[in-house]
mmCIF file of C-alpha atoms and ligand atoms in Angstrom:
data_model
loop_
_atom_site.group_PDB
_atom_site.id
_atom_site.type_symbol
_atom_site.label_atom_id
_atom_site.label_comp_id
_atom_site.label_asym_id
_atom_site.label_seq_id
_atom_site.Cartn_x
_atom_site.Cartn_y
_atom_site.Cartn_z
ATOM 1 C CA MET A 1 0.000 0.000 0.000
ATOM 2 C CA GLY A 2 1.433 3.360 -1.015
ATOM 3 C CA PHE A 3 1.310 6.487 1.141
ATOM 4 C CA VAL A 4 -2.147 8.013 0.701
ATOM 5 C CA ILE A 5 -2.832 11.730 1.041
ATOM 6 C CA ALA A 6 -6.578 12.421 1.266
ATOM 7 C CA VAL A 7 -7.597 15.995 0.431
ATOM 8 C CA ASP A 8 -11.230 16.944 1.000
ATOM 9 C CA GLY A 9 -13.111 20.197 1.055
ATOM 10 C CA PRO A 10 -15.772 22.298 -0.678
ATOM 11 C CA ALA A 11 -15.700 23.657 -4.230
ATOM 12 C CA ALA A 12 -12.956 26.168 -5.056
ATOM 13 C CA SER A 13 -11.340 25.894 -1.629
ATOM 14 C CA GLY A 14 -7.913 25.441 -3.216
ATOM 15 C CA LYS A 15 -7.869 21.694 -2.600
ATOM 16 C CA GLY A 16 -7.222 20.820 -6.257
ATOM 17 C CA THR A 17 -4.200 23.087 -6.489
ATOM 18 C CA VAL A 18 -2.837 21.886 -3.162
ATOM 19 C CA ALA A 19 -3.401 18.242 -4.174
ATOM 20 C CA SER A 20 -1.685 18.505 -7.545
ATOM 21 C CA ARG A 21 1.282 20.349 -6.081
ATOM 22 C CA LEU A 22 1.695 17.740 -3.354
ATOM 23 C CA ALA A 23 1.533 14.994 -6.013
ATOM 24 C CA ALA A 24 4.241 16.744 -8.063
ATOM 25 C CA LEU A 25 6.427 17.251 -4.971
ATOM 26 C CA TYR A 26 6.365 13.599 -3.924
ATOM 27 C CA GLY A 27 6.064 12.024 -7.380
ATOM 28 C CA TYR A 28 2.696 10.497 -6.449
ATOM 29 C CA ALA A 29 -0.236 9.741 -8.725
ATOM 30 C CA MET A 30 -3.120 12.182 -8.415
ATOM 31 C CA LEU A 31 -6.865 11.645 -8.777
ATOM 32 C CA ASP A 32 -9.394 14.493 -8.802
ATOM 33 C CA THR A 33 -12.559 12.572 -7.903
ATOM 34 C CA GLY A 34 -14.770 15.593 -8.666
ATOM 35 C CA LEU A 35 -14.012 14.887 -12.336
ATOM 36 C CA LEU A 36 -15.621 11.444 -12.009
ATOM 37 C CA TYR A 37 -18.907 12.919 -10.803
ATOM 38 C CA ARG A 38 -18.671 15.722 -13.365
ATOM 39 C CA ALA A 39 -18.170 13.203 -16.184
ATOM 40 C CA VAL A 40 -21.188 11.191 -14.978
ATOM 41 C CA GLY A 41 -23.300 14.356 -14.965
ATOM 42 C CA VAL A 42 -22.125 15.409 -18.434
ATOM 43 C CA ARG A 43 -22.718 11.890 -19.778
ATOM 44 C CA LEU A 44 -26.255 11.822 -18.417
ATOM 45 C CA LEU A 45 -27.092 15.291 -19.746
ATOM 46 C CA GLY A 46 -25.621 14.288 -23.121
ATOM 47 C CA THR A 47 -28.117 11.458 -23.456
ATOM 48 C CA GLY A 48 -31.028 13.659 -22.351
ATOM 49 C CA GLY A 49 -31.186 11.904 -18.971
ATOM 50 C CA ASP A 50 -32.640 13.309 -15.762
ATOM 51 C CA LEU A 51 -30.050 14.113 -13.069
ATOM 52 C CA ASP A 52 -32.553 13.203 -10.350
ATOM 53 C CA ASP A 53 -33.218 9.740 -11.837
ATOM 54 C CA ALA A 54 -31.131 7.468 -9.597
ATOM 55 C CA ALA A 55 -31.225 4.446 -11.940
ATOM 56 C CA ALA A 56 -30.226 6.458 -15.020
ATOM 57 C CA ALA A 57 -27.434 8.176 -13.087
ATOM 58 C CA GLU A 58 -26.138 4.840 -11.801
ATOM 59 C CA ALA A 59 -26.119 3.427 -15.351
ATOM 60 C CA ALA A 60 -24.158 6.478 -16.538
ATOM 61 C CA ALA A 61 -21.636 5.955 -13.721
ATOM 62 C CA LYS A 62 -21.246 2.245 -14.543
ATOM 63 C CA GLY A 63 -20.588 2.997 -18.206
ATOM 64 C CA LEU A 64 -18.104 5.786 -17.530
ATOM 65 C CA ASP A 65 -15.073 5.809 -19.813
ATOM 66 C CA LEU A 66 -12.081 7.497 -18.151
ATOM 67 C CA ALA A 67 -11.287 9.294 -21.442
ATOM 68 C CA GLU A 68 -14.385 11.396 -20.680
ATOM 69 C CA LEU A 69 -12.530 13.036 -17.775
ATOM 70 C CA GLU A 70 -10.295 14.784 -20.316
ATOM 71 C CA ARG A 71 -13.130 16.630 -22.049
ATOM 72 C CA ALA A 72 -13.196 20.422 -21.552
ATOM 73 C CA GLU A 73 -16.942 20.108 -20.952
ATOM 74 C CA VAL A 74 -16.425 18.530 -17.521
ATOM 75 C CA ARG A 75 -14.804 21.784 -16.286
ATOM 76 C CA THR A 76 -17.833 23.999 -16.921
ATOM 77 C CA ARG A 77 -20.153 25.515 -14.335
ATOM 78 C CA ALA A 78 -23.036 23.346 -15.566
ATOM 79 C CA ALA A 79 -20.918 20.208 -15.107
ATOM 80 C CA GLY A 80 -20.156 21.173 -11.491
ATOM 81 C CA GLU A 81 -23.836 21.552 -10.739
ATOM 82 C CA ALA A 82 -24.699 18.287 -12.546
ATOM 83 C CA ALA A 83 -21.930 16.502 -10.611
ATOM 84 C CA SER A 84 -23.311 17.648 -7.283
ATOM 85 C CA ARG A 85 -26.755 16.398 -8.274
ATOM 86 C CA VAL A 86 -25.722 12.931 -9.481
ATOM 87 C CA ALA A 87 -23.419 12.587 -6.452
ATOM 88 C CA VAL A 88 -26.405 12.303 -4.087
ATOM 89 C CA HIS A 89 -27.331 8.888 -5.553
ATOM 90 C CA THR A 90 -25.912 5.987 -3.539
ATOM 91 C CA GLY A 91 -25.746 3.816 -6.696
ATOM 92 C CA VAL A 92 -23.566 6.393 -8.443
ATOM 93 C CA ARG A 93 -21.169 6.528 -5.478
ATOM 94 C CA ALA A 94 -21.060 2.721 -5.289
ATOM 95 C CA ALA A 95 -20.287 2.460 -9.016
ATOM 96 C CA LEU A 96 -17.290 4.802 -8.611
ATOM 97 C CA PHE A 97 -16.024 3.277 -5.358
ATOM 98 C CA ASP A 98 -13.737 0.486 -6.648
ATOM 99 C CA LEU A 99 -11.970 2.710 -9.122
ATOM 100 C CA GLN A 100 -11.152 5.217 -6.370
ATOM 101 C CA ARG A 101 -10.224 2.566 -3.852
ATOM 102 C CA GLN A 102 -7.935 0.883 -6.410
ATOM 103 C CA PHE A 103 -6.172 4.203 -6.898
ATOM 104 C CA THR A 104 -5.149 4.285 -3.233
ATOM 105 C CA THR A 105 -2.987 1.175 -3.755
ATOM 106 C CA ARG A 106 -0.617 2.978 -6.135
ATOM 107 C CA GLU A 107 3.067 3.009 -5.229
ATOM 108 C CA PRO A 108 4.903 4.927 -3.944
ATOM 109 C CA GLY A 109 1.798 6.925 -3.049
ATOM 110 C CA SER A 110 -1.249 8.823 -4.214
ATOM 111 C CA VAL A 111 -3.018 12.099 -3.639
ATOM 112 C CA ILE A 112 -6.802 11.911 -3.947
ATOM 113 C CA ASP A 113 -9.059 14.907 -3.690
ATOM 114 C CA GLY A 114 -12.819 15.080 -3.243
ATOM 115 C CA ARG A 115 -15.488 15.298 -0.570
ATOM 116 C CA ASP A 116 -15.497 11.853 1.094
ATOM 117 C CA ILE A 117 -11.920 10.636 0.662
ATOM 118 C CA GLY A 118 -10.861 10.830 4.316
ATOM 119 C CA THR A 119 -14.204 9.500 5.532
ATOM 120 C CA VAL A 120 -15.275 6.815 3.024
ATOM 121 C CA ILE A 121 -12.779 6.112 0.218
ATOM 122 C CA ALA A 122 -9.562 6.051 2.243
ATOM 123 C CA PRO A 123 -10.489 6.183 5.947
ATOM 124 C CA ASP A 124 -7.071 4.723 6.839
ATOM 125 C CA ALA A 125 -5.075 7.318 4.898
ATOM 126 C CA PRO A 126 -2.099 8.395 7.030
ATOM 127 C CA ALA A 127 -2.364 12.017 5.839
ATOM 128 C CA LYS A 128 -5.696 13.820 5.663
ATOM 129 C CA LEU A 129 -6.380 17.451 4.923
ATOM 130 C CA TYR A 130 -9.672 19.316 4.913
ATOM 131 C CA VAL A 131 -9.141 22.427 2.823
ATOM 132 C CA THR A 132 -11.642 25.241 3.100
ATOM 133 C CA ALA A 133 -12.140 29.014 2.640
ATOM 134 C CA THR A 134 -15.061 31.409 3.045
ATOM 135 C CA PRO A 135 -17.860 31.089 0.442
ATOM 136 C CA GLU A 136 -17.129 34.639 -0.824
ATOM 137 C CA ILE A 137 -13.465 33.927 -1.431
ATOM 138 C CA ARG A 138 -14.226 30.581 -3.064
ATOM 139 C CA ALA A 139 -16.792 32.261 -5.323
ATOM 140 C CA GLU A 140 -14.230 34.865 -6.354
ATOM 141 C CA ARG A 141 -11.688 32.165 -7.227
ATOM 142 C CA ARG A 142 -14.230 30.115 -9.159
ATOM 143 C CA TRP A 143 -15.468 33.236 -10.968
ATOM 144 C CA LYS A 144 -11.910 34.061 -12.092
ATOM 145 C CA GLN A 145 -11.351 30.473 -13.226
ATOM 146 C CA LEU A 146 -14.600 30.367 -15.233
ATOM 147 C CA SER A 147 -13.922 33.798 -16.754
ATOM 148 C CA GLY A 148 -10.436 32.592 -17.720
ATOM 149 C CA GLN A 149 -12.045 29.619 -19.495
ATOM 150 C CA GLY A 150 -14.175 32.094 -21.448
ATOM 151 C CA GLU A 151 -17.384 31.352 -19.528
ATOM 152 C CA ALA A 152 -19.207 34.666 -18.933
ATOM 153 C CA VAL A 153 -20.961 34.546 -15.566
ATOM 154 C CA ALA A 154 -21.822 37.039 -12.814
ATOM 155 C CA TYR A 155 -20.041 36.795 -9.453
ATOM 156 C CA ALA A 156 -23.393 36.751 -7.616
ATOM 157 C CA ASP A 157 -24.463 33.679 -9.592
ATOM 158 C CA VAL A 158 -21.223 31.881 -8.791
ATOM 159 C CA LEU A 159 -21.671 32.695 -5.088
ATOM 160 C CA ALA A 160 -25.226 31.328 -5.223
ATOM 161 C CA ASP A 161 -23.864 28.141 -6.896
ATOM 162 C CA ILE A 162 -21.312 27.743 -4.100
ATOM 163 C CA HIS A 163 -23.936 28.078 -1.358
ATOM 164 C CA ARG A 164 -26.292 25.654 -3.110
ATOM 165 C CA ARG A 165 -23.563 23.073 -3.718
ATOM 166 C CA ASP A 166 -22.240 23.296 -0.159
ATOM 167 C CA ALA A 167 -25.735 22.677 1.185
ATOM 168 C CA ARG A 168 -26.377 19.749 -1.174
ATOM 169 C CA ASP A 169 -22.928 18.147 -0.768
ATOM 170 C CA SER A 170 -22.923 18.345 3.009
ATOM 171 C CA GLY A 171 -26.634 17.645 3.467
ATOM 172 C CA ARG A 172 -26.962 14.434 1.440
ATOM 173 C CA ASP A 173 -27.419 11.069 3.180
ATOM 174 C CA SER A 174 -24.811 9.185 1.169
ATOM 175 C CA ALA A 175 -21.187 10.041 2.079
ATOM 176 C CA PRO A 176 -21.824 13.728 2.850
ATOM 177 C CA MET A 177 -18.994 16.231 2.652
ATOM 178 C CA THR A 178 -17.533 16.478 6.131
ATOM 179 C CA GLN A 179 -14.170 16.827 7.810
ATOM 180 C CA ALA A 180 -12.855 13.435 8.974
ATOM 181 C CA SER A 181 -12.184 13.446 12.728
ATOM 182 C CA ASP A 182 -8.464 12.895 12.074
ATOM 183 C CA ALA A 183 -8.129 15.388 9.193
ATOM 184 C CA VAL A 184 -6.164 18.601 9.642
ATOM 185 C CA LEU A 185 -8.148 21.744 8.792
ATOM 186 C CA LEU A 186 -6.482 24.137 6.361
ATOM 187 C CA ASP A 187 -8.321 27.431 5.871
ATOM 188 C CA THR A 188 -6.872 29.098 2.758
ATOM 189 C CA SER A 189 -9.061 32.236 2.915
ATOM 190 C CA GLU A 190 -6.145 34.539 3.713
ATOM 191 C CA MET A 191 -3.457 32.537 1.930
ATOM 192 C CA THR A 192 -1.755 32.781 -1.429
ATOM 193 C CA ILE A 193 -1.364 29.509 -3.379
ATOM 194 C CA GLU A 194 2.248 29.374 -2.248
ATOM 195 C CA GLN A 195 1.299 29.765 1.433
ATOM 196 C CA ALA A 196 -1.463 27.160 1.174
ATOM 197 C CA PHE A 197 0.897 24.678 -0.476
ATOM 198 C CA ASP A 198 3.546 25.314 2.154
ATOM 199 C CA ALA A 199 1.071 24.759 4.992
ATOM 200 C CA ALA A 200 -0.198 21.566 3.314
ATOM 201 C CA ARG A 201 3.344 20.285 2.850
ATOM 202 C CA ARG A 202 4.042 20.777 6.557
ATOM 203 C CA ILE A 203 0.883 18.862 7.498
ATOM 204 C CA VAL A 204 1.912 15.988 5.223
ATOM 205 C CA GLU A 205 5.494 15.979 6.530
ATOM 206 C CA THR A 206 4.185 15.658 10.094
ATOM 207 C CA ALA A 207 1.970 12.757 9.010
ATOM 208 C CA ARG A 208 4.850 11.088 7.155
ATOM 209 C CA ALA A 209 7.125 11.323 10.173
ATOM 210 C CA ARG A 210 4.378 9.930 12.402
ATOM 211 C CA SER A 211 3.763 6.976 10.089
ATOM 212 C CA GLY A 212 7.458 6.265 9.614
ATOM 213 C CA ASN A 213 7.252 7.077 5.878
ATOM 214 C CA LEU A 214 10.226 9.391 5.740
ATOM 215 C CA PRO A 215 11.499 11.001 2.526
ATOM 216 C CA GLY A 216 14.112 8.733 0.979
HETATM 217 O O1 DC B 301 -14.593 18.993 -6.700
HETATM 218 P P1 DC B 301 -15.632 19.369 -7.750
HETATM 219 O O2 DC B 301 -16.194 20.746 -7.571
HETATM 220 O O3 DC B 301 -15.141 19.140 -9.134
HETATM 221 O O4 DC B 301 -16.841 18.325 -7.503
HETATM 222 C C1 DC B 301 -18.044 18.397 -8.210
HETATM 223 C C2 DC B 301 -19.168 17.758 -7.405
HETATM 224 O O5 DC B 301 -18.964 16.338 -7.343
HETATM 225 C C3 DC B 301 -19.291 18.208 -5.967
HETATM 226 O O6 DC B 301 -20.136 19.339 -5.841
HETATM 227 C C4 DC B 301 -19.872 16.987 -5.269
HETATM 228 C C5 DC B 301 -19.387 15.835 -6.099
HETATM 229 N N1 DC B 301 -18.286 15.080 -5.468
HETATM 230 C C6 DC B 301 -18.606 14.157 -4.502
HETATM 231 O O7 DC B 301 -19.774 14.014 -4.149
HETATM 232 N N2 DC B 301 -17.637 13.378 -3.945
HETATM 233 C C7 DC B 301 -16.357 13.515 -4.304
HETATM 234 N N3 DC B 301 -15.421 12.733 -3.742
HETATM 235 C C8 DC B 301 -15.986 14.489 -5.268
HETATM 236 C C9 DC B 301 -16.978 15.280 -5.826
#
């Protein structure tokens, strides 16, 4: 079993950036599990399916082709909303479980980011981070990202998206978004990317030392 770094947190908290930089630092494989749910949502919408139809969403998850994660479409605002909606279905989560769990066995280690990694996918991960920031700051970051992708959207709408997604992701019955009891909280509200990465690296180094997995 490789060294697993579980990175959870709400949308646009900085967790994706922190996760990919940790993966690059340690030479670990990285999985953004949000892309899985986004691809399921996009797939379902593409076939005219209903996001609230649990059976249709589960079928879309079972037929997921990993090449679909590469499509630019999965990065849109609509895909984020669709992902949050299909993610409430237990069958969808079950269909994506093995793939995620398998990823945690990668050597020498892996960084996995999402909402339920420290609680459900990799509860035994030796390093767990819960990355967050205020809704207003997350909305500003997401707004800049979407604008940079050429998606014209008002800040107020992005903030409303963030509030709605937080409520849905943390309020669902199946694997709700929550900080694992042994995860270290990292609030990036007042941090630059560099500061957030540095703080994350220190958290991981402490966990590595504790688990005896010292840099070679
Ligand atoms: O991280 P993201 O914004 O790309 O995730 C999109 C949605 O997917 C998120 O609002 C909820 C869902 N998701 C989830 O339920 N569990 C995960 N491990 C990752 C994402």
